[in-house]
Coordinates of C-alpha atoms in Angstrom, one line a residue:
Chain J
I1 CA -35.8 5.6 15.2
A2 CA -39.4 5.7 16.2
G3 CA -41.3 2.4 16.2
I4 CA -40.3 -0.4 13.8
T5 CA -38.1 -0.1 10.8
Q6 CA -37.5 -2.6 8.0
A7 CA -34.9 -2.8 5.3
P8 CA -34.8 -2.9 2.4
T9 CA -38.1 -1.4 1.3
S10 CA -38.2 -3.5 -1.8
Q11 CA -35.9 -6.0 -3.4
I12 CA -35.7 -8.1 -6.6
L13 CA -33.7 -11.3 -6.0
A14 CA -32.6 -14.1 -8.3
A15 CA -33.7 -17.6 -7.3
G16 CA -31.1 -19.4 -5.3
R17 CA -29.7 -16.3 -3.7
R18 CA -29.5 -15.8 0.1
M19 CA -31.3 -12.7 1.5
T20 CA -31.7 -11.2 4.9
L21 CA -34.6 -8.9 5.7
R22 CA -33.8 -6.6 8.6
C23 CA -36.2 -5.5 11.4
T24 CA -35.4 -3.1 14.3
Q25 CA -37.7 -1.8 17.0
D26 CA -37.0 0.8 19.6
M27 CA -40.0 0.3 21.8
R28 CA -38.3 -2.4 24.0
H29 CA -41.1 -4.8 23.1
N30 CA -40.5 -8.4 24.2
A31 CA -42.2 -10.2 21.4
M32 CA -41.5 -9.9 17.6
Y33 CA -43.0 -11.5 14.6
W34 CA -42.4 -12.0 10.9
Y35 CA -45.4 -12.3 8.5
R36 CA -45.9 -12.6 4.8
Q37 CA -48.9 -11.2 3.2
D38 CA -50.1 -12.5 -0.2
L39 CA -53.2 -11.4 -2.0
G40 CA -56.3 -13.2 -0.7
L41 CA -54.5 -15.0 2.0
G42 CA -54.1 -12.4 4.7
L43 CA -51.2 -12.3 7.1
R44 CA -49.4 -15.6 7.7
L45 CA -47.0 -16.0 10.6
I46 CA -43.5 -17.2 9.5
H47 CA -41.5 -17.1 12.8
Y48 CA -41.9 -15.4 16.1
S49 CA -39.8 -14.6 19.2
N50 CA -41.3 -14.1 22.6
T51 CA -38.2 -12.7 24.1
A52 CA -34.5 -12.2 23.2
G53 CA -32.7 -15.5 22.8
T54 CA -35.8 -17.5 21.9
T55 CA -37.6 -18.1 18.6
G56 CA -40.5 -20.3 17.4
K57 CA -42.0 -21.5 14.2
G58 CA -45.3 -20.0 12.9
E59 CA -47.7 -21.3 10.2
V60 CA -45.3 -21.1 7.2
P61 CA -41.7 -21.4 8.5
D62 CA -40.1 -23.6 5.7
G63 CA -37.3 -21.8 3.8
Y64 CA -36.9 -19.1 6.4
S65 CA -34.8 -18.7 9.5
V66 CA -34.6 -16.1 12.3
S67 CA -32.4 -15.1 15.2
R68 CA -33.0 -12.9 18.2
A69 CA -29.7 -11.9 19.6
N70 CA -31.1 -8.9 21.4
T71 CA -34.4 -7.2 22.2
D72 CA -34.3 -4.7 19.3
D73 CA -33.3 -6.8 16.2
F74 CA -35.1 -9.7 14.5
P75 CA -33.7 -10.5 11.1
L76 CA -35.3 -12.9 8.7
T77 CA -33.1 -14.9 6.4
L78 CA -34.0 -16.8 3.2
A79 CA -31.2 -19.2 2.7
S80 CA -31.9 -20.0 -0.9
A81 CA -34.8 -17.9 -2.3
V82 CA -37.5 -19.5 -4.5
P83 CA -40.2 -17.7 -6.6
S84 CA -43.0 -18.8 -4.2
Q85 CA -41.3 -16.6 -1.6
T86 CA -42.3 -13.5 -3.6
S87 CA -44.5 -11.6 -1.2
V88 CA -44.7 -8.6 1.1
Y89 CA -43.0 -9.2 4.4
F90 CA -44.1 -7.4 7.6
C91 CA -42.2 -7.4 10.9
A92 CA -44.2 -6.6 14.0
S93 CA -43.7 -6.4 17.7
S94 CA -45.8 -6.4 20.9
P95 CA -45.1 -5.5 24.5
L96 CA -46.0 -8.9 26.0
T97 CA -46.8 -12.4 24.9
S98 CA -49.9 -12.7 27.1
G99 CA -52.5 -10.5 28.6
G100 CA -55.1 -9.2 26.3
A101 CA -54.5 -5.7 25.0
Y102 CA -50.8 -6.1 25.4
N103 CA -50.9 -8.5 22.5
E104 CA -51.5 -5.5 20.2
Q105 CA -49.0 -5.7 17.5
F106 CA -47.2 -2.8 15.9
F107 CA -46.1 -3.2 12.3
G108 CA -43.1 -2.1 10.3
P109 CA -43.7 -0.6 6.9
G110 CA -43.0 -3.9 5.1
T111 CA -40.5 -5.2 2.5
R112 CA -41.7 -6.1 -1.0
L113 CA -39.7 -9.0 -2.2
T114 CA -39.7 -10.4 -5.7
V115 CA -37.9 -13.6 -6.5
L116 CA -37.3 -14.3 -10.1
Chain O
G1 CA -58.4 -26.1 12.9
Q2 CA -58.6 -22.4 13.5
N3 CA -60.6 -20.3 11.2
I4 CA -61.6 -16.7 10.9
D5 CA -64.2 -15.6 8.3
Q6 CA -64.7 -12.2 6.9
P7 CA -66.3 -11.0 3.6
T8 CA -63.8 -10.5 0.9
E9 CA -65.0 -7.2 -0.3
M10 CA -67.7 -4.6 0.5
T11 CA -68.9 -1.4 -1.2
A12 CA -70.5 1.5 0.6
T13 CA -71.3 5.1 -0.2
E14 CA -69.6 8.2 1.3
G15 CA -71.5 9.4 4.4
A16 CA -73.3 6.1 5.0
I17 CA -72.8 3.4 7.6
V18 CA -71.2 0.0 7.0
Q19 CA -70.9 -3.1 9.1
I20 CA -68.0 -5.6 8.6
N21 CA -68.6 -9.0 10.2
C22 CA -66.1 -11.5 11.5
T23 CA -66.8 -15.0 12.7
Y24 CA -64.2 -17.1 14.4
Q25 CA -63.5 -20.7 15.5
T26 CA -60.3 -20.8 17.5
S27 CA -58.7 -22.9 20.2
G28 CA -59.5 -20.6 23.1
F29 CA -60.2 -16.9 23.1
N30 CA -58.2 -14.1 24.8
G31 CA -59.4 -11.1 22.8
L32 CA -60.1 -9.8 19.4
F33 CA -58.5 -7.0 17.4
W34 CA -59.6 -5.0 14.4
Y35 CA -56.8 -3.4 12.2
Q36 CA -57.0 -1.1 9.2
Q37 CA -54.7 -1.5 6.3
H38 CA -54.5 1.0 3.4
A39 CA -53.2 -0.3 0.2
G40 CA -49.4 -0.6 0.2
E41 CA -49.1 0.2 3.9
A42 CA -48.8 -1.7 7.2
P43 CA -51.8 -2.7 9.3
T44 CA -52.7 -0.2 12.1
F45 CA -54.6 -0.8 15.3
L46 CA -58.3 0.1 15.4
S47 CA -59.9 -1.6 18.3
Y48 CA -59.7 -4.4 20.9
N49 CA -62.5 -6.4 22.5
V50 CA -62.3 -9.0 25.2
L51 CA -65.7 -8.7 26.9
D52 CA -69.1 -9.0 25.2
G53 CA -70.6 -5.7 24.0
L54 CA -69.9 -2.6 22.0
E55 CA -66.8 -0.5 22.2
E56 CA -67.2 2.9 20.6
K57 CA -64.3 5.1 19.4
G58 CA -65.4 8.1 17.4
R59 CA -66.8 7.0 14.0
F60 CA -65.7 3.4 14.6
S61 CA -67.3 0.9 16.9
S62 CA -66.6 -2.8 17.5
F63 CA -68.9 -5.4 18.9
L64 CA -68.2 -8.8 20.4
S65 CA -70.3 -11.9 21.2
R66 CA -68.1 -14.6 22.6
S67 CA -70.9 -17.2 22.8
K68 CA -71.5 -16.8 19.1
G69 CA -67.9 -16.4 18.0
Y70 CA -68.8 -13.2 16.3
S71 CA -67.6 -9.6 16.0
Y72 CA -68.4 -6.7 13.8
L73 CA -66.8 -3.4 13.0
L74 CA -69.2 -0.5 12.4
L75 CA -68.0 2.5 10.5
K76 CA -70.2 5.6 10.5
E77 CA -70.2 8.8 8.4
L78 CA -68.0 7.1 5.9
Q79 CA -65.2 9.1 4.3
M80 CA -63.2 8.4 1.2
K81 CA -60.1 7.9 3.3
D82 CA -61.9 4.9 4.9
S83 CA -61.3 2.9 1.7
A84 CA -59.0 0.2 3.0
S85 CA -58.8 -3.4 4.1
Y86 CA -60.1 -4.3 7.6
L87 CA -58.5 -7.2 9.3
C88 CA -60.0 -9.2 12.2
A89 CA -57.6 -11.1 14.5
V90 CA -58.2 -13.3 17.5
I91 CA -55.8 -14.1 20.3
D92 CA -56.0 -17.9 20.9
S93 CA -55.3 -20.0 24.0
N94 CA -51.5 -19.8 23.2
Y95 CA -51.7 -16.0 23.0
Q96 CA -51.0 -16.1 19.3
L97 CA -52.8 -13.8 17.0
I98 CA -54.9 -15.7 14.3
W99 CA -55.6 -13.4 11.4
G100 CA -58.5 -13.3 9.0
A101 CA -57.9 -12.6 5.3
G102 CA -59.3 -9.1 5.6
T103 CA -62.3 -7.3 4.1
K104 CA -61.6 -4.8 1.3
L105 CA -63.9 -1.8 1.7
I106 CA -64.6 0.4 -1.3
I107 CA -66.2 3.8 -0.7
K108 CA -68.0 5.4 -3.6
P109 CA -68.9 9.1 -3.8

């Protein structure tokens, strides 16, 4: 693995189903993030984690949950998917949570999710 | 509230120069990033500014004026591969990245 990987690449899901999007990084970054990107709205932060064992809510957390059991993995779970969660989901990581350029975020390739 | 404004779309000609503006109103300021995002791909880092002035990196330059809450990305000698969206993001007082909606740049031959 080099950088950040996400799985699956794309998924079509029936409404009401549970779904976990996976994210793994091998850069030993402290901070990790989940965004959704919708046309015309830019990147919106769903949840974040500043370090293993801690998580926080972003701008649009409702309907999503995360966990950070270790440094490398940061899965995002949709407990009961709804059509408004159709979006492209990006996972990102950064070395530190403060300190200028160390806030640079590195992005995974994204997961395209369609909820019908 | 926190707000970052960028033009939605811009068109330029191959070989020309284009300037993409970004204005921001955020709770605190700890730096500003520009990212490039090609269609269907992830954003990738272009530049970082924390002090006023111009940062040059090859064909791309980024300018910051903290007193005006303003930045621009300057792209010179445009190439077709520069067709992409350009995202402005500001680090606020809580060290969170606040993202603009992005500017879609269309390059014409």
